[in-house]
Amino acid sequence: MHVGCRAKKRQTKLILHIGTSKTGTTALQYFLHANAKTLLDRGIYYAAPADEFNFNSVTNLQLLSGADKFGAFFSRYLRAAEQGGARTIIASSENLYSIGYLARVMAKRSSADALSEEWNSIERLRASIPAEMECRVLCYVRRPDHWLESMYNQNVKRGVLFAGDIIDYLNTIEDMLDYSRCLSIWREVFGSSACSVRVYESALPNLIDDFMKSVVGIKDISPFIRPHIRANERLSRDLLEYKRLRNEQIPFSKRLL
């Protein structure tokens, strides 16, 4: 892979935020979407499909259909950024980190098959990014036990993929908790120098400030609006257990809380 050679030809920087989920991603995405015009005035283009605040739908379609949805997405927003005079593009989908997990749960594949699918998906993603883009991959990670609890809470709340207890859930996503293994694929495909990892707890109390100042390089964020949205709120322990038991008893179509 000739990453260094290709980088010399690129003129537009792509900040590819891949997650992880439950590290303030939804709040950050809402912020970027709400401030798209202010960002563009500063030469930064936030890429998301119309009426969406991230590009999770593109990631999911790529996974489910196998068709190259990434190529059209990045090419479209590269042109839009150039037309708007932007030299930096931000694209965010927390589902990118967990492509292997999604593939395993949806298709009931083995861990080895999921790992292979994850590698192939990341390589397809890399090949779909236009050569004019200098890609920087960013991932926030959270203390694994806290991340497990938060992910479990969200999945029971939504009732879409899972209805077991937390030990069952741990057995399902254990590979995802190995940040080193998961992110090593990104480093192999994109190059170590193109990948950075930030610790969620160190970014608190405000991940948006951390992202804007340390990743984007905008120190004064007072001109930006702050949407008052509480996203993905946790359920209490008692309500969570009630919802989990209900998930086992009600039709799949009625599980979403």
PDB file of C-alpha atoms in Angstrom:
ATOM      1  CA  MET A   1       0.000   0.000   0.000  1.00  0.00           C
ATOM      2  CA  HIS A   2       1.511   3.306  -1.102  1.00  0.00           C
ATOM      3  CA  VAL A   3      -0.154   5.592   1.426  1.00  0.00           C
ATOM      4  CA  GLY A   4       2.673   8.128   1.460  1.00  0.00           C
ATOM      5  CA  CYS A   5       2.751   8.459  -2.327  1.00  0.00           C
ATOM      6  CA  ARG A   6      -0.986   8.917  -2.628  1.00  0.00           C
ATOM      7  CA  ALA A   7      -1.104  11.461   0.205  1.00  0.00           C
ATOM      8  CA  LYS A   8       1.091  13.903  -1.761  1.00  0.00           C
ATOM      9  CA  LYS A   9      -1.583  14.193  -4.458  1.00  0.00           C
ATOM     10  CA  ARG A  10      -4.473  14.860  -2.107  1.00  0.00           C
ATOM     11  CA  GLN A  11      -5.830  18.312  -1.508  1.00  0.00           C
ATOM     12  CA  THR A  12      -8.865  17.646   0.700  1.00  0.00           C
ATOM     13  CA  LYS A  13      -8.595  16.174   4.200  1.00  0.00           C
ATOM     14  CA  LEU A  14     -11.217  13.665   5.309  1.00  0.00           C
ATOM     15  CA  ILE A  15     -11.729  13.207   9.052  1.00  0.00           C
ATOM     16  CA  LEU A  16     -13.431   9.828   9.283  1.00  0.00           C
ATOM     17  CA  HIS A  17     -14.988   9.400  12.734  1.00  0.00           C
ATOM     18  CA  ILE A  18     -15.665   5.664  13.195  1.00  0.00           C
ATOM     19  CA  GLY A  19     -17.024   5.604  16.765  1.00  0.00           C
ATOM     20  CA  THR A  20     -17.141   3.888  19.048  1.00  0.00           C
ATOM     21  CA  SER A  21     -20.827   4.027  19.924  1.00  0.00           C
ATOM     22  CA  LYS A  22     -21.755   5.214  23.444  1.00  0.00           C
ATOM     23  CA  THR A  23     -18.911   7.732  23.503  1.00  0.00           C
ATOM     24  CA  GLY A  24     -21.015  10.818  22.837  1.00  0.00           C
ATOM     25  CA  THR A  25     -21.233  10.090  19.117  1.00  0.00           C
ATOM     26  CA  THR A  26     -24.903  11.019  18.688  1.00  0.00           C
ATOM     27  CA  ALA A  27     -24.517  14.336  20.518  1.00  0.00           C
ATOM     28  CA  LEU A  28     -21.420  15.127  18.441  1.00  0.00           C
ATOM     29  CA  GLN A  29     -23.197  14.245  15.191  1.00  0.00           C
ATOM     30  CA  TYR A  30     -26.199  16.420  16.079  1.00  0.00           C
ATOM     31  CA  PHE A  31     -23.792  19.270  16.857  1.00  0.00           C
ATOM     32  CA  LEU A  32     -21.951  18.946  13.549  1.00  0.00           C
ATOM     33  CA  HIS A  33     -25.206  18.664  11.604  1.00  0.00           C
ATOM     34  CA  ALA A  34     -26.741  21.687  13.345  1.00  0.00           C
ATOM     35  CA  ASN A  35     -23.611  23.763  12.664  1.00  0.00           C
ATOM     36  CA  ALA A  36     -23.026  22.662   9.068  1.00  0.00           C
ATOM     37  CA  LYS A  37     -23.223  26.216   7.695  1.00  0.00           C
ATOM     38  CA  THR A  38     -20.931  27.672  10.368  1.00  0.00           C
ATOM     39  CA  LEU A  39     -18.441  24.894   9.700  1.00  0.00           C
ATOM     40  CA  LEU A  40     -18.596  25.520   5.954  1.00  0.00           C
ATOM     41  CA  ASP A  41     -17.802  29.202   6.560  1.00  0.00           C
ATOM     42  CA  ARG A  42     -14.578  27.918   8.123  1.00  0.00           C
ATOM     43  CA  GLY A  43     -13.738  25.622   5.224  1.00  0.00           C
ATOM     44  CA  ILE A  44     -15.134  22.435   6.796  1.00  0.00           C
ATOM     45  CA  TYR A  45     -17.862  20.338   5.191  1.00  0.00           C
ATOM     46  CA  TYR A  46     -19.945  17.949   7.290  1.00  0.00           C
ATOM     47  CA  ALA A  47     -20.979  15.031   5.081  1.00  0.00           C
ATOM     48  CA  ALA A  48     -24.322  13.353   5.770  1.00  0.00           C
ATOM     49  CA  PRO A  49     -27.235  12.323   3.529  1.00  0.00           C
ATOM     50  CA  ALA A  50     -30.189  14.689   3.326  1.00  0.00           C
ATOM     51  CA  ASP A  51     -32.332  14.718   6.485  1.00  0.00           C
ATOM     52  CA  GLU A  52     -29.774  12.590   8.367  1.00  0.00           C
ATOM     53  CA  PHE A  53     -27.217  13.638  10.985  1.00  0.00           C
ATOM     54  CA  ASN A  54     -24.643  10.899  10.243  1.00  0.00           C
ATOM     55  CA  PHE A  55     -24.007   8.361   7.496  1.00  0.00           C
ATOM     56  CA  ASN A  56     -24.998   5.232   9.412  1.00  0.00           C
ATOM     57  CA  SER A  57     -27.589   4.461   6.740  1.00  0.00           C
ATOM     58  CA  VAL A  58     -24.856   4.288   4.099  1.00  0.00           C
ATOM     59  CA  THR A  59     -22.753   2.008   6.309  1.00  0.00           C
ATOM     60  CA  ASN A  60     -25.707  -0.286   6.981  1.00  0.00           C
ATOM     61  CA  LEU A  61     -26.668  -0.468   3.299  1.00  0.00           C
ATOM     62  CA  GLN A  62     -23.089  -1.340   2.406  1.00  0.00           C
ATOM     63  CA  LEU A  63     -23.137  -4.146   4.960  1.00  0.00           C
ATOM     64  CA  LEU A  64     -26.574  -5.517   4.115  1.00  0.00           C
ATOM     65  CA  SER A  65     -26.462  -5.247   0.321  1.00  0.00           C
ATOM     66  CA  GLY A  66     -22.758  -5.750  -0.352  1.00  0.00           C
ATOM     67  CA  ALA A  67     -22.983  -3.041  -3.015  1.00  0.00           C
ATOM     68  CA  ASP A  68     -20.440  -0.211  -3.073  1.00  0.00           C
ATOM     69  CA  LYS A  69     -22.348   2.567  -1.323  1.00  0.00           C
ATOM     70  CA  PHE A  70     -19.212   4.160   0.117  1.00  0.00           C
ATOM     71  CA  GLY A  71     -17.763   5.201  -3.238  1.00  0.00           C
ATOM     72  CA  ALA A  72     -20.817   7.208  -4.293  1.00  0.00           C
ATOM     73  CA  PHE A  73     -21.105   8.773  -0.847  1.00  0.00           C
ATOM     74  CA  PHE A  74     -17.538  10.068  -0.642  1.00  0.00           C
ATOM     75  CA  SER A  75     -17.387  11.174  -4.287  1.00  0.00           C
ATOM     76  CA  ARG A  76     -20.618  13.122  -3.924  1.00  0.00           C
ATOM     77  CA  TYR A  77     -19.509  15.004  -0.844  1.00  0.00           C
ATOM     78  CA  LEU A  78     -16.018  15.606  -2.169  1.00  0.00           C
ATOM     79  CA  ARG A  79     -17.619  17.476  -5.064  1.00  0.00           C
ATOM     80  CA  ALA A  80     -19.983  19.309  -2.704  1.00  0.00           C
ATOM     81  CA  ALA A  81     -17.090  20.340  -0.456  1.00  0.00           C
ATOM     82  CA  GLU A  82     -15.054  21.603  -3.395  1.00  0.00           C
ATOM     83  CA  GLN A  83     -18.018  23.617  -4.654  1.00  0.00           C
ATOM     84  CA  GLY A  84     -18.402  25.150  -1.201  1.00  0.00           C
ATOM     85  CA  GLY A  85     -14.701  25.973  -0.967  1.00  0.00           C
ATOM     86  CA  ALA A  86     -14.060  23.511   1.876  1.00  0.00           C
ATOM     87  CA  ARG A  87     -10.715  21.763   2.279  1.00  0.00           C
ATOM     88  CA  THR A  88     -11.755  19.506   5.148  1.00  0.00           C
ATOM     89  CA  ILE A  89     -14.600  16.989   5.219  1.00  0.00           C
ATOM     90  CA  ILE A  90     -15.945  15.363   8.377  1.00  0.00           C
ATOM     91  CA  ALA A  91     -17.901  12.109   8.075  1.00  0.00           C
ATOM     92  CA  SER A  92     -19.171  10.196  11.107  1.00  0.00           C
ATOM     93  CA  SER A  93     -20.611   6.699  11.483  1.00  0.00           C
ATOM     94  CA  GLU A  94     -20.083   4.795  14.721  1.00  0.00           C
ATOM     95  CA  ASN A  95     -21.211   1.624  12.948  1.00  0.00           C
ATOM     96  CA  LEU A  96     -17.913   1.502  11.076  1.00  0.00           C
ATOM     97  CA  TYR A  97     -16.097   0.275  14.178  1.00  0.00           C
ATOM     98  CA  SER A  98     -18.585  -2.536  14.681  1.00  0.00           C
ATOM     99  CA  ILE A  99     -19.035  -3.805  11.124  1.00  0.00           C
ATOM    100  CA  GLY A 100     -17.749  -7.252  12.097  1.00  0.00           C
ATOM    101  CA  TYR A 101     -20.114  -7.435  15.059  1.00  0.00           C
ATOM    102  CA  LEU A 102     -23.115  -6.427  12.954  1.00  0.00           C
ATOM    103  CA  ALA A 103     -22.216  -9.001  10.339  1.00  0.00           C
ATOM    104  CA  ARG A 104     -21.986 -11.734  12.971  1.00  0.00           C
ATOM    105  CA  VAL A 105     -25.302 -10.904  14.649  1.00  0.00           C
ATOM    106  CA  MET A 106     -27.283 -10.355  11.457  1.00  0.00           C
ATOM    107  CA  ALA A 107     -25.927 -13.353   9.549  1.00  0.00           C
ATOM    108  CA  LYS A 108     -25.111 -15.546  12.593  1.00  0.00           C
ATOM    109  CA  ARG A 109     -21.504 -15.935  11.501  1.00  0.00           C
ATOM    110  CA  SER A 110     -18.617 -17.224  13.533  1.00  0.00           C
ATOM    111  CA  SER A 111     -16.060 -14.940  15.146  1.00  0.00           C
ATOM    112  CA  ALA A 112     -13.484 -15.825  12.475  1.00  0.00           C
ATOM    113  CA  ASP A 113     -15.959 -15.095   9.675  1.00  0.00           C
ATOM    114  CA  ALA A 114     -16.897 -11.792  11.297  1.00  0.00           C
ATOM    115  CA  LEU A 115     -13.221 -10.810  11.553  1.00  0.00           C
ATOM    116  CA  SER A 116     -12.690 -11.614   7.878  1.00  0.00           C
ATOM    117  CA  GLU A 117     -15.798  -9.646   6.908  1.00  0.00           C
ATOM    118  CA  GLU A 118     -14.622  -6.707   9.003  1.00  0.00           C
ATOM    119  CA  TRP A 119     -11.233  -6.692   7.280  1.00  0.00           C
ATOM    120  CA  ASN A 120     -12.835  -6.902   3.834  1.00  0.00           C
ATOM    121  CA  SER A 121     -15.305  -4.135   4.640  1.00  0.00           C
ATOM    122  CA  ILE A 122     -12.564  -1.793   5.850  1.00  0.00           C
ATOM    123  CA  GLU A 123     -10.511  -2.519   2.741  1.00  0.00           C
ATOM    124  CA  ARG A 124     -13.555  -1.774   0.528  1.00  0.00           C
ATOM    125  CA  LEU A 125     -14.092   1.444   2.432  1.00  0.00           C
ATOM    126  CA  ARG A 126     -10.461   2.460   1.915  1.00  0.00           C
ATOM    127  CA  ALA A 127     -10.643   1.697  -1.808  1.00  0.00           C
ATOM    128  CA  SER A 128     -13.845   3.760  -2.093  1.00  0.00           C
ATOM    129  CA  ILE A 129     -12.302   6.966  -0.758  1.00  0.00           C
ATOM    130  CA  PRO A 130     -11.235   9.194  -3.689  1.00  0.00           C
ATOM    131  CA  ALA A 131      -7.514   9.661  -4.190  1.00  0.00           C
ATOM    132  CA  GLU A 132      -7.980  13.413  -3.744  1.00  0.00           C
ATOM    133  CA  MET A 133      -8.798  12.833  -0.075  1.00  0.00           C
ATOM    134  CA  GLU A 134      -6.166  12.574   2.635  1.00  0.00           C
ATOM    135  CA  CYS A 135      -8.009  10.375   5.113  1.00  0.00           C
ATOM    136  CA  ARG A 136      -7.546  10.559   8.876  1.00  0.00           C
ATOM    137  CA  VAL A 137      -9.351   7.893  10.902  1.00  0.00           C
ATOM    138  CA  LEU A 138     -10.493   8.870  14.393  1.00  0.00           C
ATOM    139  CA  CYS A 139     -11.902   6.621  17.110  1.00  0.00           C
ATOM    140  CA  TYR A 140     -12.937   7.351  20.702  1.00  0.00           C
ATOM    141  CA  VAL A 141     -12.723   4.430  23.129  1.00  0.00           C
ATOM    142  CA  ARG A 142     -14.244   4.023  26.568  1.00  0.00           C
ATOM    143  CA  ARG A 143     -13.310   1.941  29.598  1.00  0.00           C
ATOM    144  CA  PRO A 144     -14.417  -1.541  28.441  1.00  0.00           C
ATOM    145  CA  ASP A 145     -16.613  -2.474  31.406  1.00  0.00           C
ATOM    146  CA  HIS A 146     -18.435   0.861  31.261  1.00  0.00           C
ATOM    147  CA  TRP A 147     -18.813   0.529  27.501  1.00  0.00           C
ATOM    148  CA  LEU A 148     -20.252  -2.974  27.903  1.00  0.00           C
ATOM    149  CA  GLU A 149     -22.850  -1.724  30.404  1.00  0.00           C
ATOM    150  CA  SER A 150     -23.831   1.199  28.193  1.00  0.00           C
ATOM    151  CA  MET A 151     -24.067  -0.923  25.043  1.00  0.00           C
ATOM    152  CA  TYR A 152     -26.133  -3.524  26.878  1.00  0.00           C
ATOM    153  CA  ASN A 153     -28.502  -0.827  28.149  1.00  0.00           C
ATOM    154  CA  GLN A 154     -28.984   0.546  24.653  1.00  0.00           C
ATOM    155  CA  ASN A 155     -29.573  -2.824  23.005  1.00  0.00           C
ATOM    156  CA  VAL A 156     -32.140  -3.911  25.582  1.00  0.00           C
ATOM    157  CA  LYS A 157     -33.836  -0.526  25.333  1.00  0.00           C
ATOM    158  CA  ARG A 158     -34.124  -0.818  21.559  1.00  0.00           C
ATOM    159  CA  GLY A 159     -34.928  -4.522  21.656  1.00  0.00           C
ATOM    160  CA  VAL A 160     -33.734  -4.977  18.080  1.00  0.00           C
ATOM    161  CA  LEU A 161     -30.795  -7.389  18.121  1.00  0.00           C
ATOM    162  CA  PHE A 162     -30.726  -8.806  21.619  1.00  0.00           C
ATOM    163  CA  ALA A 163     -32.981 -10.048  24.441  1.00  0.00           C
ATOM    164  CA  GLY A 164     -30.616 -11.962  26.767  1.00  0.00           C
ATOM    165  CA  ASP A 165     -28.915 -10.932  30.017  1.00  0.00           C
ATOM    166  CA  ILE A 166     -25.631  -9.045  30.280  1.00  0.00           C
ATOM    167  CA  ILE A 167     -23.499 -12.226  30.394  1.00  0.00           C
ATOM    168  CA  ASP A 168     -25.093 -13.418  27.162  1.00  0.00           C
ATOM    169  CA  TYR A 169     -24.438  -9.995  25.696  1.00  0.00           C
ATOM    170  CA  LEU A 170     -20.791 -10.073  26.793  1.00  0.00           C
ATOM    171  CA  ASN A 171     -20.341 -13.399  25.028  1.00  0.00           C
ATOM    172  CA  THR A 172     -21.803 -11.844  21.874  1.00  0.00           C
ATOM    173  CA  ILE A 173     -19.656  -8.699  21.718  1.00  0.00           C
ATOM    174  CA  GLU A 174     -16.518  -9.774  23.584  1.00  0.00           C
ATOM    175  CA  ASP A 175     -14.359  -9.317  20.487  1.00  0.00           C
ATOM    176  CA  MET A 176     -15.467  -5.689  20.215  1.00  0.00           C
ATOM    177  CA  LEU A 177     -14.020  -4.961  23.657  1.00  0.00           C
ATOM    178  CA  ASP A 178     -10.556  -5.809  22.347  1.00  0.00           C
ATOM    179  CA  TYR A 179      -9.821  -2.319  21.046  1.00  0.00           C
ATOM    180  CA  SER A 180      -6.281  -3.208  20.070  1.00  0.00           C
ATOM    181  CA  ARG A 181      -7.394  -6.056  17.810  1.00  0.00           C
ATOM    182  CA  CYS A 182     -10.215  -4.110  16.191  1.00  0.00           C
ATOM    183  CA  LEU A 183      -8.192  -0.967  15.567  1.00  0.00           C
ATOM    184  CA  SER A 184      -5.165  -2.902  14.337  1.00  0.00           C
ATOM    185  CA  ILE A 185      -7.143  -3.656  11.167  1.00  0.00           C
ATOM    186  CA  TRP A 186      -7.686   0.051  10.568  1.00  0.00           C
ATOM    187  CA  ARG A 187      -3.972   0.717  11.113  1.00  0.00           C
ATOM    188  CA  GLU A 188      -3.030  -2.057   8.681  1.00  0.00           C
ATOM    189  CA  VAL A 189      -5.405  -0.811   5.977  1.00  0.00           C
ATOM    190  CA  PHE A 190      -5.066   2.961   6.374  1.00  0.00           C
ATOM    191  CA  GLY A 191      -1.582   3.155   7.875  1.00  0.00           C
ATOM    192  CA  SER A 192      -0.666   3.828  11.503  1.00  0.00           C
ATOM    193  CA  SER A 193       0.053   7.504  10.917  1.00  0.00           C
ATOM    194  CA  ALA A 194      -3.459   8.015   9.517  1.00  0.00           C
ATOM    195  CA  CYS A 195      -5.220   6.577  12.581  1.00  0.00           C
ATOM    196  CA  SER A 196      -5.683   8.200  15.961  1.00  0.00           C
ATOM    197  CA  VAL A 197      -7.447   7.083  19.125  1.00  0.00           C
ATOM    198  CA  ARG A 198      -8.756   9.331  21.880  1.00  0.00           C
ATOM    199  CA  VAL A 199      -9.940   8.238  25.324  1.00  0.00           C
ATOM    200  CA  TYR A 200     -13.548   9.104  26.039  1.00  0.00           C
ATOM    201  CA  GLU A 201     -13.019   9.652  29.778  1.00  0.00           C
ATOM    202  CA  SER A 202     -10.138  12.049  29.095  1.00  0.00           C
ATOM    203  CA  ALA A 203     -12.357  14.063  26.749  1.00  0.00           C
ATOM    204  CA  LEU A 204     -14.995  14.634  29.417  1.00  0.00           C
ATOM    205  CA  PRO A 205     -16.827  16.664  30.575  1.00  0.00           C
ATOM    206  CA  ASN A 206     -17.409  17.756  26.981  1.00  0.00           C
ATOM    207  CA  LEU A 207     -16.518  15.512  24.065  1.00  0.00           C
ATOM    208  CA  ILE A 208     -17.697  18.139  21.567  1.00  0.00           C
ATOM    209  CA  ASP A 209     -15.130  20.608  22.881  1.00  0.00           C
ATOM    210  CA  ASP A 210     -12.430  17.937  22.699  1.00  0.00           C
ATOM    211  CA  PHE A 211     -13.333  17.062  19.105  1.00  0.00           C
ATOM    212  CA  MET A 212     -13.526  20.645  17.885  1.00  0.00           C
ATOM    213  CA  LYS A 213     -10.357  21.824  19.588  1.00  0.00           C
ATOM    214  CA  SER A 214      -8.089  18.774  19.431  1.00  0.00           C
ATOM    215  CA  VAL A 215      -9.279  17.107  16.226  1.00  0.00           C
ATOM    216  CA  VAL A 216     -10.648  19.890  14.024  1.00  0.00           C
ATOM    217  CA  GLY A 217      -8.348  22.599  15.392  1.00  0.00           C
ATOM    218  CA  ILE A 218     -10.995  25.228  16.165  1.00  0.00           C
ATOM    219  CA  LYS A 219     -10.199  26.673  19.582  1.00  0.00           C
ATOM    220  CA  ASP A 220     -13.031  29.190  19.853  1.00  0.00           C
ATOM    221  CA  ILE A 221     -16.341  27.397  19.523  1.00  0.00           C
ATOM    222  CA  SER A 222     -18.496  30.149  21.029  1.00  0.00           C
ATOM    223  CA  PRO A 223     -20.052  30.985  17.596  1.00  0.00           C
ATOM    224  CA  PHE A 224     -21.448  27.446  17.314  1.00  0.00           C
ATOM    225  CA  ILE A 225     -24.925  26.538  18.537  1.00  0.00           C
ATOM    226  CA  ARG A 226     -25.398  23.732  21.051  1.00  0.00           C
ATOM    227  CA  PRO A 227     -28.526  21.670  20.370  1.00  0.00           C
ATOM    228  CA  HIS A 228     -30.285  20.785  23.617  1.00  0.00           C
ATOM    229  CA  ILE A 229     -30.750  17.105  22.892  1.00  0.00           C
ATOM    230  CA  ARG A 230     -30.426  14.259  25.343  1.00  0.00           C
ATOM    231  CA  ALA A 231     -29.621  11.348  23.066  1.00  0.00           C
ATOM    232  CA  ASN A 232     -29.671   7.647  23.936  1.00  0.00           C
ATOM    233  CA  GLU A 233     -30.594   8.146  27.587  1.00  0.00           C
ATOM    234  CA  ARG A 234     -29.957   5.181  29.871  1.00  0.00           C
ATOM    235  CA  LEU A 235     -32.769   3.220  31.450  1.00  0.00           C
ATOM    236  CA  SER A 236     -32.704   2.606  35.194  1.00  0.00           C
ATOM    237  CA  ARG A 237     -31.687  -0.878  36.302  1.00  0.00           C
ATOM    238  CA  ASP A 238     -35.245  -1.916  37.192  1.00  0.00           C
ATOM    239  CA  LEU A 239     -36.767  -0.532  33.999  1.00  0.00           C
ATOM    240  CA  LEU A 240     -33.991  -2.148  31.966  1.00  0.00           C
ATOM    241  CA  GLU A 241     -34.735  -5.600  33.397  1.00  0.00           C
ATOM    242  CA  TYR A 242     -38.470  -5.091  32.829  1.00  0.00           C
ATOM    243  CA  LYS A 243     -37.818  -4.135  29.210  1.00  0.00           C
ATOM    244  CA  ARG A 244     -35.503  -7.125  28.720  1.00  0.00           C
ATOM    245  CA  LEU A 245     -38.170  -9.532  29.941  1.00  0.00           C
ATOM    246  CA  ARG A 246     -40.766  -7.866  27.770  1.00  0.00           C
ATOM    247  CA  ASN A 247     -38.476  -8.221  24.745  1.00  0.00           C
ATOM    248  CA  GLU A 248     -38.711 -12.000  25.143  1.00  0.00           C
ATOM    249  CA  GLN A 249     -42.506 -11.937  25.224  1.00  0.00           C
ATOM    250  CA  ILE A 250     -43.612  -9.414  22.621  1.00  0.00           C
ATOM    251  CA  PRO A 251     -43.297  -9.456  18.796  1.00  0.00           C
ATOM    252  CA  PHE A 252     -40.095  -8.146  17.270  1.00  0.00           C
ATOM    253  CA  SER A 253     -41.995  -5.322  15.540  1.00  0.00           C
ATOM    254  CA  LYS A 254     -43.190  -3.938  18.891  1.00  0.00           C
ATOM    255  CA  ARG A 255     -39.932  -4.066  20.865  1.00  0.00           C
ATOM    256  CA  LEU A 256     -38.682  -0.550  20.094  1.00  0.00           C
ATOM    257  CA  LEU A 257     -39.169   1.674  23.133  1.00  0.00           C
TER     258      LEU A 257
END
